[in-house]
Coordinates of C-alpha atoms in Angstrom, one line a residue:
X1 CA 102.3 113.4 66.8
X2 CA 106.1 113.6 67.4
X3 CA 107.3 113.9 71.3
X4 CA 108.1 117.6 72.2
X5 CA 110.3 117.5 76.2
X6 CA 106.3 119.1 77.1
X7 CA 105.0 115.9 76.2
X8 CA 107.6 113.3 77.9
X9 CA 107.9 115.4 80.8
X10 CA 104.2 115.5 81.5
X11 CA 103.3 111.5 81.0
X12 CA 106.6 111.2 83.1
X13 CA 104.5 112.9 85.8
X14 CA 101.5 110.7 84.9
X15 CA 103.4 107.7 85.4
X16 CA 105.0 108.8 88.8
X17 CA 101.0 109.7 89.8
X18 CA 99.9 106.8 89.4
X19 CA 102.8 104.8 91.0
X20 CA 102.3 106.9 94.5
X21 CA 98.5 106.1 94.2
X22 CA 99.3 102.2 94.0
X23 CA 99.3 99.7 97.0
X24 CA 102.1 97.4 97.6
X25 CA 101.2 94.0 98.6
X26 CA 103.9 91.8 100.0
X27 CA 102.1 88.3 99.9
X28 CA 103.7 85.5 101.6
X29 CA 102.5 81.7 100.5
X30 CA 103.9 78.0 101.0
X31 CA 102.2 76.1 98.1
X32 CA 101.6 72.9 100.4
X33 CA 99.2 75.3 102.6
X34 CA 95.2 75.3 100.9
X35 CA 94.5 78.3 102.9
X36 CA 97.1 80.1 101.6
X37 CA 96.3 79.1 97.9
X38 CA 92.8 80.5 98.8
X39 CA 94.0 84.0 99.6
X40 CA 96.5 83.8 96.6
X41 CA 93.6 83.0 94.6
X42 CA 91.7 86.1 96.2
X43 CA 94.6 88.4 95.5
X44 CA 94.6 87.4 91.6
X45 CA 91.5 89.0 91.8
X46 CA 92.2 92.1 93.7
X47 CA 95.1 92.7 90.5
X48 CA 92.3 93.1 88.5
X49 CA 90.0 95.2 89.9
X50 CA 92.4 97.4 92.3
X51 CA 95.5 99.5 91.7
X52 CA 98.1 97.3 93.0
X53 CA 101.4 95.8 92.9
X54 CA 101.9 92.0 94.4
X55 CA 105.3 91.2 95.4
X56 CA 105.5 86.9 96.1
X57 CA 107.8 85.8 98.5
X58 CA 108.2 82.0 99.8
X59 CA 107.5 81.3 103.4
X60 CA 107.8 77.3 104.8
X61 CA 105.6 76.0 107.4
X62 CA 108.4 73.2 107.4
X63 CA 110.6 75.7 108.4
X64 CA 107.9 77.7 111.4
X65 CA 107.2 73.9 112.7
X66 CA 110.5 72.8 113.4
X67 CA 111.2 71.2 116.9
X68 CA 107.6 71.3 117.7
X69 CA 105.6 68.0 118.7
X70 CA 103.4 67.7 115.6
X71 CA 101.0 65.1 114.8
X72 CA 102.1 61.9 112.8
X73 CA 99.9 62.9 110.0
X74 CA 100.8 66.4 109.9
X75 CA 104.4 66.2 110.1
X76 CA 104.8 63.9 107.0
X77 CA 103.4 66.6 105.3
X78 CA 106.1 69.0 107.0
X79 CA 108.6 66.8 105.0
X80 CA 107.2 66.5 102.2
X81 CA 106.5 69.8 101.8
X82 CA 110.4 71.0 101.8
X83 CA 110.9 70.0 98.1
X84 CA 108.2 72.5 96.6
X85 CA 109.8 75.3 98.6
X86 CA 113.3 74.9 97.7
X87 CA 112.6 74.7 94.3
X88 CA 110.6 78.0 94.6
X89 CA 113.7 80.0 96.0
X90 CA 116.3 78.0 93.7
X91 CA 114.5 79.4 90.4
X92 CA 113.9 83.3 92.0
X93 CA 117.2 83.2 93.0
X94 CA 118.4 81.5 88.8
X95 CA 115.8 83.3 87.5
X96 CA 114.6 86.2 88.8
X97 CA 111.6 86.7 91.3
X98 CA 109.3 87.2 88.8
X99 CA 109.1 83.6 88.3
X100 CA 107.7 82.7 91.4
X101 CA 103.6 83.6 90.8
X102 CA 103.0 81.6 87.4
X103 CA 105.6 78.6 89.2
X104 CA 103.6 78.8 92.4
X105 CA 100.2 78.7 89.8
X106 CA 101.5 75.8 88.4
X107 CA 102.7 73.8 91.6
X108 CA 99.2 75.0 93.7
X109 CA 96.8 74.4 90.7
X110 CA 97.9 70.7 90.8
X111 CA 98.1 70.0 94.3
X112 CA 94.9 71.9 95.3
X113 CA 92.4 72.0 92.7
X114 CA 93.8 69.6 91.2
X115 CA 94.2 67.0 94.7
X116 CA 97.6 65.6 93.8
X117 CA 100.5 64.9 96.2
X118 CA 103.0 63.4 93.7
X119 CA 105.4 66.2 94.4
X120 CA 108.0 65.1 91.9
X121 CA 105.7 64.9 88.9
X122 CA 103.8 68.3 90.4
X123 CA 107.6 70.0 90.1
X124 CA 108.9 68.5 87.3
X125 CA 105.1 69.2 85.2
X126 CA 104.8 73.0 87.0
X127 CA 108.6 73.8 85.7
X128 CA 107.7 73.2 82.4
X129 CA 104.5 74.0 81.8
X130 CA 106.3 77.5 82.9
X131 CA 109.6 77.6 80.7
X132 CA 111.9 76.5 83.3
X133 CA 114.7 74.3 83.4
X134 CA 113.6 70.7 84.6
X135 CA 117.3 70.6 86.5
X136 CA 116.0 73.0 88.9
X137 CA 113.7 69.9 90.4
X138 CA 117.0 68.8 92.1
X139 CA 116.8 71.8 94.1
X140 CA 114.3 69.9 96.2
X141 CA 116.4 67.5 97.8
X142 CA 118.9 69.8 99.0
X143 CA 119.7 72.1 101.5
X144 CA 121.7 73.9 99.3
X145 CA 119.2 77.0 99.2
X146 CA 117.8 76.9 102.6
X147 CA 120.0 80.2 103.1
X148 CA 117.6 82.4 101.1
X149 CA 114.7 80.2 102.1
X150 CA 114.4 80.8 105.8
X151 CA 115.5 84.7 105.0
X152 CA 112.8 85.2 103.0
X153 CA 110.6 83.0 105.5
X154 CA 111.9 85.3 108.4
X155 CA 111.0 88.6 106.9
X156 CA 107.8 87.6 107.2
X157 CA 108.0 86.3 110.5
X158 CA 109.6 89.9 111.9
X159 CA 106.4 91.5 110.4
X160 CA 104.0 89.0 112.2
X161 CA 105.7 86.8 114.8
X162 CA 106.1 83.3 114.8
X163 CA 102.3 82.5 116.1
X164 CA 101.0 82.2 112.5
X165 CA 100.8 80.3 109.4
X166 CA 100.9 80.9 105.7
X167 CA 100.0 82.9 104.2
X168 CA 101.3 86.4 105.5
X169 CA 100.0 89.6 103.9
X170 CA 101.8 92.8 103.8
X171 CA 100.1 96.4 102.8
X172 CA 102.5 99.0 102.4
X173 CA 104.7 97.1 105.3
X174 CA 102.1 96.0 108.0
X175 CA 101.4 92.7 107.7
X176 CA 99.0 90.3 109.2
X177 CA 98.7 86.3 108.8
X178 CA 95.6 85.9 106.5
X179 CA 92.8 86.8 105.8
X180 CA 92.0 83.4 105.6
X181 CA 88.8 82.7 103.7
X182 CA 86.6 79.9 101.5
X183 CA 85.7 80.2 98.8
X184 CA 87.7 83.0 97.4
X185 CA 85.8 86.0 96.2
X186 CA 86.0 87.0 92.9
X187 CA 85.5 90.4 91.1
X188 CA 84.5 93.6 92.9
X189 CA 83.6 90.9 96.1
X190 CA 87.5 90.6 96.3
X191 CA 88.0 94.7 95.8
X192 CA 85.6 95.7 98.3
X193 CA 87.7 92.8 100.9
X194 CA 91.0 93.9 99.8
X195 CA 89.4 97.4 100.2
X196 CA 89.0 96.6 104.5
X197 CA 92.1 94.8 104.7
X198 CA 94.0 97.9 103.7
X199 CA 91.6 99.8 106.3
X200 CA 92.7 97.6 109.1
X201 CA 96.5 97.5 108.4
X202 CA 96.3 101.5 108.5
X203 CA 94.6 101.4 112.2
X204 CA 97.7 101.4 114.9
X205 CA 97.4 98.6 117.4
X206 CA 94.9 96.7 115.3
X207 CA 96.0 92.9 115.6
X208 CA 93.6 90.3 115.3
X209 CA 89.7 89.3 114.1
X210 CA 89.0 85.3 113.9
X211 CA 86.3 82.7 114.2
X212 CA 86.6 79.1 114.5
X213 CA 86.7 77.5 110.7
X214 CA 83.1 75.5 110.1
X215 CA 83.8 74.6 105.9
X216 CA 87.3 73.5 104.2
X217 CA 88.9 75.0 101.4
X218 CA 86.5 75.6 98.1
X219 CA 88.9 75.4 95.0
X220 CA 87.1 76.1 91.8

């Protein structure tokens, strides 16, 4: 049937319905952090079963720990995890942000799942396995995009404060540091959380709900 200016106009309309009925998710990660590779994994599920857009943005817990007296252990991993990061913002910024979900898939489905911590070979492996160029690996041992880094890192860190980790989830600009959760649910399970998350954020003065952690991170 050819288009009549009835026809456009009207799924023109349809299309701007359904873009004011869909939730904007702002989602926050460092791909050294399991936790936040848990909820990432959580909201890959939520795109399938709810109505919503997920914007990724790169926050560094290299970046929210610096000048603090960190344990030995936990501060090697504060410097290695600076490479990952960098490379992150040097391909959004080359590339477009689009690129940073399946690069962030790639870098957090080795090191997590996957239990490596060869961060060269994780970079130089993620970048190609998603079509990037392997010189943007260099990236990682410079500074030379901390600029955009710690901006992106800060916008998160004016919706929350600086009291939090990764990862840092926005709904329609209020933002909270979690939900932190093992194993990730899957299917309508992940609807009906992402479902009370969105309740929260819309309650004024609502901050906080936590328990201590009794299990670690369950990747599948």
């Amino acid at each position: 049937m050819p288009q009549t200016a009835e026809t456009t106009a009207t799924q023109t309309a349809a299309a701007a319905a359904d873009g004011a009925t869909r939730t904007t998710v702002d989602f926050w990660f460092d791909p050294a952090c399991p936790w936040a590779w848990m909820t990432s994994r959580w909201m890959v599920e939520v795109e399938k079963v709810r109505d919503v857009d997920v914007r990724w943005h790169v926050m560094s817990l290299s970046v929210l720990n610096e000048g603090r007296d960190l344990p030995e252990s936990y501060r090697t991993l504060m410097d290695e995890s600076w490479a990952a990061v960098r490379v992150l913002v040097a391909a959004a910024e080359q590339h477009g942000p689009q690129v940073l979900r399946p690069l962030y898939d790639a870098l957090g489905t080795r090191r997590h799942p996957g239990g490596r911590r060869d961060t060269a070979a994780i970079i130089a492996e993620s970048l190609a396995e998603v079509g990037l160029p392997a010189e943007l690996a260099e990236a990682g041992s410079t500074d030379a995009y901390d600029e955009g880094l710690r901006a992106s890192h800060q916008r998160a860190i004016d919706l929350v404060g600086d009291e939090v980790g990764t990862p840092v989830v926005a709904i329609d600009g209020t933002a909270f540091f979690g939900p932190v959760m093992t194993p990730a649910p899957k299917g309508e399970a992940a609807g009906r959380l992402f479902d009370g998350f969105v309740l929260v954020t819309s309650v004024p003065g609502f901050y906080e709900i936590k328990r201590t952690r009794t299990q670690g991170p369950v990747f599948d």
